């Protein structure tokens, strides 16, 4: 029993030191994320020391319960053990929350500092009404047609700008007033007039 109590005392002291260090680094981490690795290491030490302390505590508690003359000693020891458990759980929760939050901030910072990729702008293809050029025209214009960020009127404006002035295609599109309802009609007519012929030529 005395040997177990000596181990318990040493482990409680070691746990108290580890807990104190963890608390200090929690305060540092709030101001600077550079100590993240150190706090993570202290978190592991804290878990290890408390786990070993719990093993000794169980043995001591069992021995104290077996001896009816030590019930009062058991109660005092139990209260002390509960105090250590409460401190451990409270600190563990704070450390894990701080580590999670700091890692998230570091990831966001890394993403913010990453070089931004500039995508090349694509040039809208002009279409005159020549069936041979319809597939090329549509492969580019379909990016606008399928966009969820543009209104039908906006798409119609782009479509109108893609027509070669005074061409057959321009004459067809110009016959539709630029409205939301007419956009889909204009597209249907454009495909019907020039798309099918183009398909036949490709075949």
CSV table of C-alpha atoms in Angstrom, one decimal:
chain,number,residue,atom,x,y,z
A,1,UNK,CA,0.0,0.0,0.0
A,2,UNK,CA,2.7,2.5,1.0
A,3,UNK,CA,4.5,1.8,-2.3
A,4,UNK,CA,1.3,2.5,-4.3
A,5,UNK,CA,0.7,5.7,-2.3
A,6,UNK,CA,4.3,6.8,-3.1
A,7,UNK,CA,3.6,6.2,-6.8
A,8,UNK,CA,0.3,8.0,-6.6
A,9,UNK,CA,2.0,11.1,-5.0
A,10,UNK,CA,4.7,11.2,-7.6
A,11,UNK,CA,2.2,10.8,-10.5
A,12,UNK,CA,-0.1,13.5,-9.0
A,13,UNK,CA,2.9,15.9,-8.9
A,14,UNK,CA,3.9,15.0,-12.4
A,15,UNK,CA,0.3,15.5,-13.6
A,16,UNK,CA,0.1,18.9,-11.9
A,17,UNK,CA,3.3,20.0,-13.6
A,18,UNK,CA,2.0,18.8,-17.0
A,19,UNK,CA,-1.4,20.6,-16.5
A,20,UNK,CA,0.4,23.8,-15.5
A,21,UNK,CA,2.5,23.7,-18.7
A,22,UNK,CA,-0.5,23.0,-20.8
A,23,UNK,CA,-2.4,26.0,-19.3
A,24,UNK,CA,0.6,28.3,-20.0
A,25,UNK,CA,0.8,27.2,-23.6
A,26,UNK,CA,-2.9,27.6,-24.1
A,27,UNK,CA,-2.5,31.3,-23.2
A,28,UNK,CA,0.5,31.6,-25.6
A,29,UNK,CA,-1.4,29.8,-28.4
A,30,UNK,CA,-4.2,32.3,-28.2
A,31,UNK,CA,-1.7,35.0,-29.2
A,32,UNK,CA,0.5,33.0,-31.5
A,33,UNK,CA,-0.2,29.8,-33.4
A,34,UNK,CA,3.5,28.9,-33.6
A,35,UNK,CA,3.4,26.9,-30.3
A,36,UNK,CA,0.8,24.5,-31.8
A,37,UNK,CA,3.3,21.6,-31.9
A,38,UNK,CA,4.4,22.1,-28.3
A,39,UNK,CA,0.8,22.2,-27.1
A,40,UNK,CA,0.1,19.0,-29.0
A,41,UNK,CA,3.0,17.3,-27.3
A,42,UNK,CA,1.9,18.5,-23.8
A,43,UNK,CA,-1.6,17.2,-24.6
A,44,UNK,CA,-0.1,13.7,-25.2
A,45,UNK,CA,1.9,14.0,-21.9
A,46,UNK,CA,-1.2,15.0,-20.0
A,47,UNK,CA,-3.1,12.0,-21.3
A,48,UNK,CA,-0.2,9.6,-20.5
A,49,UNK,CA,0.3,10.9,-16.9
A,50,UNK,CA,-3.4,10.9,-16.1
A,51,UNK,CA,-3.8,7.3,-17.5
A,52,UNK,CA,-1.0,6.1,-15.3
A,53,UNK,CA,-2.4,7.9,-12.3
A,54,UNK,CA,-5.8,6.3,-12.9
A,55,UNK,CA,-4.3,2.8,-12.9
A,56,UNK,CA,-2.6,3.5,-9.5
A,57,UNK,CA,-5.8,5.1,-8.2
A,58,UNK,CA,-7.8,2.0,-9.0
A,59,UNK,CA,-5.4,-0.3,-7.1
A,60,UNK,CA,-5.4,2.0,-4.1
A,61,UNK,CA,-9.1,2.3,-4.0
A,62,UNK,CA,-9.6,-1.4,-4.2
A,63,UNK,CA,-7.2,-2.0,-1.2
A,64,UNK,CA,-8.8,0.7,0.8
A,65,UNK,CA,-12.3,-0.7,0.3
A,66,UNK,CA,-11.2,-4.2,1.3
A,67,UNK,CA,-10.1,-2.9,4.7
A,68,UNK,CA,-13.1,-1.7,6.7
A,69,UNK,CA,-10.9,0.4,9.0
A,70,UNK,CA,-9.8,2.6,6.1
A,71,UNK,CA,-13.2,3.8,4.9
A,72,UNK,CA,-12.6,7.4,6.0
A,73,UNK,CA,-9.3,7.3,4.3
A,74,UNK,CA,-11.0,6.0,1.1
A,75,UNK,CA,-13.5,8.9,1.1
A,76,UNK,CA,-10.7,11.4,1.4
A,77,UNK,CA,-8.7,9.7,-1.3
A,78,UNK,CA,-11.7,9.4,-3.5
A,79,UNK,CA,-12.5,13.2,-3.2
A,80,UNK,CA,-8.9,14.0,-4.1
A,81,UNK,CA,-9.0,11.6,-7.1
A,82,UNK,CA,-12.2,13.2,-8.3
A,83,UNK,CA,-10.6,16.7,-8.1
A,84,UNK,CA,-7.8,15.5,-10.4
A,85,UNK,CA,-10.3,13.9,-12.8
A,86,UNK,CA,-12.3,17.1,-13.0
A,87,UNK,CA,-9.1,19.1,-13.6
A,88,UNK,CA,-8.0,16.7,-16.3
A,89,UNK,CA,-11.3,16.6,-18.2
A,90,UNK,CA,-11.7,20.4,-18.1
A,91,UNK,CA,-8.1,21.0,-19.3
A,92,UNK,CA,-8.3,18.3,-21.9
A,93,UNK,CA,-11.5,19.8,-23.4
A,94,UNK,CA,-9.8,23.3,-23.6
A,95,UNK,CA,-6.6,21.9,-25.1
A,96,UNK,CA,-8.4,19.9,-27.8
A,97,UNK,CA,-10.7,22.8,-28.7
A,98,UNK,CA,-7.7,25.1,-29.0
A,99,UNK,CA,-5.8,22.7,-31.1
A,100,UNK,CA,-8.7,22.2,-33.4
A,101,UNK,CA,-9.4,25.9,-33.7
A,102,UNK,CA,-5.7,26.8,-34.3
A,103,UNK,CA,-5.3,24.1,-37.0
A,104,UNK,CA,-8.4,25.4,-38.8
A,105,UNK,CA,-7.0,29.0,-38.7
A,106,UNK,CA,-3.6,27.8,-40.0
A,107,UNK,CA,-5.3,26.0,-42.9
A,108,UNK,CA,-7.4,29.1,-43.8
A,109,UNK,CA,-4.3,31.2,-43.6
A,110,UNK,CA,-2.4,28.8,-45.9
A,111,UNK,CA,-5.2,28.9,-48.4
A,112,UNK,CA,-5.4,32.7,-48.3
A,113,UNK,CA,-1.6,32.9,-48.9
A,114,UNK,CA,-1.7,30.4,-51.8
A,115,UNK,CA,-1.0,31.9,-55.2
A,116,UNK,CA,-4.3,32.6,-57.0
A,117,UNK,CA,-4.6,30.7,-60.3
A,118,UNK,CA,-5.7,33.0,-63.1
A,119,UNK,CA,-7.8,31.2,-65.7
A,120,UNK,CA,-7.4,32.3,-69.3
A,121,UNK,CA,-10.3,34.3,-70.7
A,122,UNK,CA,-12.0,32.6,-73.6
A,123,UNK,CA,-12.9,34.6,-76.7
A,124,UNK,CA,-16.5,34.4,-78.0
A,125,UNK,CA,-16.6,32.8,-81.4
A,126,UNK,CA,-18.5,34.8,-84.0
A,127,UNK,CA,-21.1,32.9,-86.0
A,128,UNK,CA,-22.2,33.9,-89.5
A,129,UNK,CA,-24.7,31.1,-90.3
A,130,UNK,CA,-22.2,28.9,-92.0
A,131,UNK,CA,-23.2,25.3,-90.9
A,132,UNK,CA,-19.6,24.2,-91.0
A,133,UNK,CA,-18.8,26.5,-88.1
A,134,UNK,CA,-21.8,25.8,-85.9
A,135,UNK,CA,-20.2,23.1,-83.7
A,136,UNK,CA,-17.1,25.3,-83.0
A,137,UNK,CA,-19.3,28.3,-82.2
A,138,UNK,CA,-21.6,26.2,-79.9
A,139,UNK,CA,-18.8,24.5,-78.1
A,140,UNK,CA,-17.7,27.9,-76.8
A,141,UNK,CA,-21.1,29.6,-76.5
A,142,UNK,CA,-22.5,26.7,-74.5
A,143,UNK,CA,-20.4,27.9,-71.5
A,144,UNK,CA,-22.6,31.0,-71.4
A,145,UNK,CA,-25.8,29.1,-72.2
A,146,UNK,CA,-25.3,26.7,-69.3
A,147,UNK,CA,-24.2,29.3,-66.8
A,148,UNK,CA,-26.3,29.7,-63.7
A,149,UNK,CA,-24.9,33.2,-63.0
A,150,UNK,CA,-26.4,34.9,-66.0
A,151,UNK,CA,-30.0,35.8,-66.7
A,152,UNK,CA,-31.7,34.8,-69.9
A,153,UNK,CA,-31.6,38.4,-71.1
A,154,UNK,CA,-27.9,38.5,-70.4
A,155,UNK,CA,-27.4,35.3,-72.4
A,156,UNK,CA,-29.5,36.7,-75.2
A,157,UNK,CA,-27.2,39.8,-75.3
A,158,UNK,CA,-24.1,37.6,-75.6
A,159,UNK,CA,-25.8,35.6,-78.3
A,160,UNK,CA,-26.6,38.7,-80.3
A,161,UNK,CA,-23.0,39.9,-80.0
A,162,UNK,CA,-21.7,36.6,-81.3
A,163,UNK,CA,-23.6,37.0,-84.6
A,164,UNK,CA,-21.6,38.3,-87.5
A,165,UNK,CA,-23.4,41.6,-88.6
A,166,UNK,CA,-25.8,41.3,-91.6
A,167,UNK,CA,-25.3,37.5,-91.7
A,168,UNK,CA,-28.0,34.8,-92.0
A,169,UNK,CA,-27.5,34.0,-88.3
A,170,UNK,CA,-27.7,37.7,-87.3
A,171,UNK,CA,-30.9,38.0,-89.3
A,172,UNK,CA,-32.5,35.1,-87.5
A,173,UNK,CA,-31.5,36.2,-84.0
A,174,UNK,CA,-32.5,39.9,-84.7
A,175,UNK,CA,-36.0,38.7,-85.5
A,176,UNK,CA,-36.6,38.0,-81.8
A,177,UNK,CA,-37.0,40.8,-79.4
A,178,UNK,CA,-34.5,40.4,-76.5
A,179,UNK,CA,-36.6,39.1,-73.7
A,180,UNK,CA,-36.4,36.2,-71.2
A,181,UNK,CA,-39.1,34.2,-73.1
A,182,UNK,CA,-37.5,34.7,-76.5
A,183,UNK,CA,-34.0,33.5,-75.6
A,184,UNK,CA,-34.9,29.8,-75.6
A,185,UNK,CA,-36.9,30.2,-78.8
A,186,UNK,CA,-33.9,31.9,-80.5
A,187,UNK,CA,-31.6,29.1,-79.4
A,188,UNK,CA,-34.1,26.4,-80.7
A,189,UNK,CA,-34.3,28.2,-84.1
A,190,UNK,CA,-30.6,28.6,-84.3
A,191,UNK,CA,-30.0,24.9,-83.7
A,192,UNK,CA,-32.8,23.9,-86.0
A,193,UNK,CA,-31.6,26.1,-88.8
A,194,UNK,CA,-27.8,25.6,-88.6
A,195,UNK,CA,-27.1,22.8,-86.1
A,196,UNK,CA,-28.7,19.9,-88.0
A,197,UNK,CA,-27.1,20.8,-91.3
A,198,UNK,CA,-23.7,20.9,-89.5
A,199,UNK,CA,-24.4,17.5,-88.1
A,200,UNK,CA,-25.0,16.1,-91.5
A,201,UNK,CA,-21.8,17.6,-92.9
A,202,UNK,CA,-19.8,16.1,-90.0
A,203,UNK,CA,-21.3,12.7,-90.7
